[in-house]
Amino acid sequence: MIKNYLKIALRNLWRHKGYSFLNILGLAVGMTAFFLIFLYVGMELSYDRFHTKADRIYRIVADIKTPTEVIHPSGPSWAVPSHLKMDFPEIEAFVRTNNYDVLVRKGDVKFQETNALLVDSTFFKVFDFKLLKGNPATALKEQLSVVLSETAAKRYFGNGDPMGQTVLLTGNSLPAKVTGLMKDIPENSQITADMLVSMNTLTEKLAPGLDDQWGNYGALAYILLKPGTDAKAVEKKFPAFLERRNGKEMKQSQMYATLILEPLKDVYLHSTRGGQRRGNINNVYIFSIIGIFILLIACINFINLSTARSIERAKEVGIRKVVGAAKRQLSGQFIGESIILCLFAFVLAVLFSALLLPLFNELAGKTISKGIFSNATNILELLLIAIGMGLVAGIYPAIVLSSFRPVSVLKGRFASGTKGILLRKALVISQFTISIVLIIATLVVYFQMDYMRNQELGFSKDQMLVINTNNDPAKETFRQSVLNIPGVQSAALSSSVPGGGNPAAYSEIENTKGELQVANLDLYFVDFNYIPQFNVKVVAGRAFSKEFGTDTTKAMMLNEAAVKMFGYSSPKQAIGKRFKQWGREGTIVGVVKDFHFRSLQQDIKPLSIRIEPEGCELVSVKISGKNIRQSIAAIEQQWNQLIPSRPFSYFFLDEYFDRQYRDEERFGRLFLNFAVLAIFISCLGLLGLASYSTIQRTREIGIRKVLGANVTGIVSLLSADFLRLVVLAFVISSPLAWLLMHSWLKGFAYRIDIPWWVFLLAGSAAILIAIATISLQAIKAALANPVKSLRTE
């Protein structure tokens, strides 16, 4: 019996090649989109879950309350983790990680290692990163101990054994011993590094006393709780711990810390704090919904086309029932046909996914999967989803087809029921509602990204070449030397550039009451050339000048946001006010207009600017737009002469600043691609329905043509019903899209107001696409010879 059903199913698919092609292609495209989204979402949800102790690992973060604001650093003060371990028996171990941008040399190989971490010796006890060589308990115990990833080991030692070898760190050529070789850290880890350096290299050798600093915040910190420990109960003890250990200092500084535990599994997607890698749970939700919607559109296509063909199969059902076929048997046959069709689509979808996966990895900006066949579990899960689709999509058509009354069918009195027509219309409306929402969302993402790229930033970033000297003693000599190169317009030193990181400093600024008010201010160290070179506008007072000898020791500039924080109604009022910051005292000499030194996703924060040559490591070179390659080559030549121990590397500020929006741009590109797929699948369904609608009305069209109807009238007649459905879908989708995208835009401090014409544009696009799809069949039917259609009457 099963063999017979299979034969009939394959025969039906072959007999109706057009129907089969549309259905299989629609399902295959829908499955492909869903499979890729399935892999993406699975990857995002898998971050840090490979650690066997992940349920017991927590990241420690802090909130710091000052008289003016609440600060949210990424980690606690340096002293907190070790003292927590001393005071809490519930804590099994702690580990700190701190980014370490370090020059590494091995023989003639020199490399600026930007993916290095300083970590405590307990790193391999807390986390399950695989150590291929070396002892995990002792590899990072001694000062100047280094563990390399496989990739880093090949970079420095080729195919040789790195164990016990020496590499030189920093410009001071500190000899460090390779004590371990670890497997490359997997993609789904928010902690990433190619080199691990023992933390005591910093805390005991480079910055002794750091472990006892309660007011210095920098490293990320994690604790491993003992089995059975209640994290919430431990967290409740933290206020008493801070009061006991650091209460006096907090009162003196007026900076009150609160410690919070974040479960490791939640850090990547749910934490709002900084870190090496951060995901976005809202994007995961959005893409999950899109994947389900695209799969739903594909299922709707199948249901629509199957029920539309019900008239063609009515006589088959009638005859089968007359010869004794039960309703259950017929339902089983039709569901079986549905599953077979889905399995054909599944095979195609797997092939499409394998072909498109490299492109999808590139769009996503990460390796979602090395290959569709690399994980058998994924294939099995997707196969089960395909079979499930066949069951779900086939149930309704099976019920409809198996319910035909044989007497009516065989007498030729059968016609498609009103309920079936209404259902098909509802499903078409659902398809295009989803598609139009995706079109509107894509447009809003595009216009928001365009707005951010073209927003007035308050500084000049074009043709700005930035070189990191890592505080080499020859940095000022190098800056002066590049000024003699043709094409170089100016050069400036600074600790930071817009779009990059910068320190925050405990500060005291005189407020409107004449009191020194405590605040934690973002801080830029600059030289005298920085303000004019970056074209930052001074709105009150003056810029730093060599004409004032005290500017290097007793002068500070603020931005407008800082002025407002301290209660001044105009920038001029802040000029001449006192400040204290990191051991310096002096007066405010100028106020700059607010400029975006961070992403436009954030409000402009209060910023302080000081002359501090020792703190400046970046050289920003303004070059002309002509002969850029020659200018860079000449700058590199000067570098190699003056700073030969370091590799020459640079970036352009405009590209660097725009990198902050890479995640949003990738999100927009992925959104666009899936929106196009949703529209494509919807149009396949619409094409199939239009085709069957035209076939059912062939005789009616013939009669109308005989009675004088023209081609335009017939095309309008056949298109009108479908276009009404698309217009209704537009009416439903517009408020839904507005709610969704209004919520998404709240994540940006500077954002567009969604213009009304975006909805009109999306609706018009959907209607035009629908017209183009329907017209293919409508024009063909309108041009057909009426004699052929009426010959059977």
XYZ file of C-alpha atoms in Angstrom, residues 18-31 293-309 338 341-342 389 392-394 396-397 423-424 426-432 434-435 676-690 692 722 773:
69
model
C 4.653 23.623 -13.020
C 2.792 23.223 -9.746
C 5.505 20.910 -8.383
C 8.275 23.308 -9.417
C 6.627 26.318 -7.739
C 5.888 24.387 -4.570
C 9.286 22.714 -4.261
C 11.166 25.920 -5.111
C 9.112 27.976 -2.633
C 9.621 25.415 0.116
C 13.334 25.004 -0.723
C 13.992 28.765 -0.611
C 11.997 29.075 2.632
C 13.853 26.160 4.200
C 7.845 33.972 9.194
C 9.705 32.891 6.045
C 8.988 29.254 6.841
C 5.358 30.200 7.472
C 5.166 31.981 4.093
C 6.516 28.852 2.388
C 3.927 26.681 4.203
C 1.161 29.129 3.246
C 2.223 28.774 -0.394
C 1.927 25.019 -0.144
C -1.504 25.147 1.508
C -2.788 27.712 -0.993
C -1.592 25.848 -4.063
C -2.788 22.487 -2.733
C -6.295 23.699 -1.925
C -6.473 25.662 -5.201
C -5.835 22.393 -7.042
C 3.131 16.592 1.254
C 7.401 17.117 -1.605
C 8.989 18.640 1.535
C 6.618 21.102 7.770
C 1.722 20.763 9.248
C 1.403 22.066 5.685
C -0.294 18.891 4.482
C -5.405 21.133 5.966
C -5.230 20.207 2.237
C -8.867 30.879 3.795
C -6.700 31.325 0.697
C -6.449 35.220 4.452
C -3.234 33.323 3.810
C -2.239 35.640 0.929
C -2.895 38.645 3.182
C -0.705 37.046 5.878
C 2.107 36.447 3.398
C 2.168 39.994 2.115
C 4.919 39.768 6.670
C 6.688 40.738 3.438
C 13.949 39.746 -0.676
C 13.547 36.009 -0.034
C 10.197 36.558 1.713
C 8.928 38.632 -1.227
C 10.212 36.029 -3.705
C 8.440 33.172 -1.930
C 5.239 35.221 -1.650
C 5.368 35.984 -5.376
C 5.839 32.295 -6.202
C 2.649 31.568 -4.299
C 0.842 34.472 -5.919
C 1.986 33.300 -9.358
C 0.644 29.817 -8.658
C -2.704 31.118 -7.380
C -3.030 33.530 -10.309
C -4.982 28.386 -11.181
C -5.361 39.871 -5.717
C 3.651 38.683 -10.883
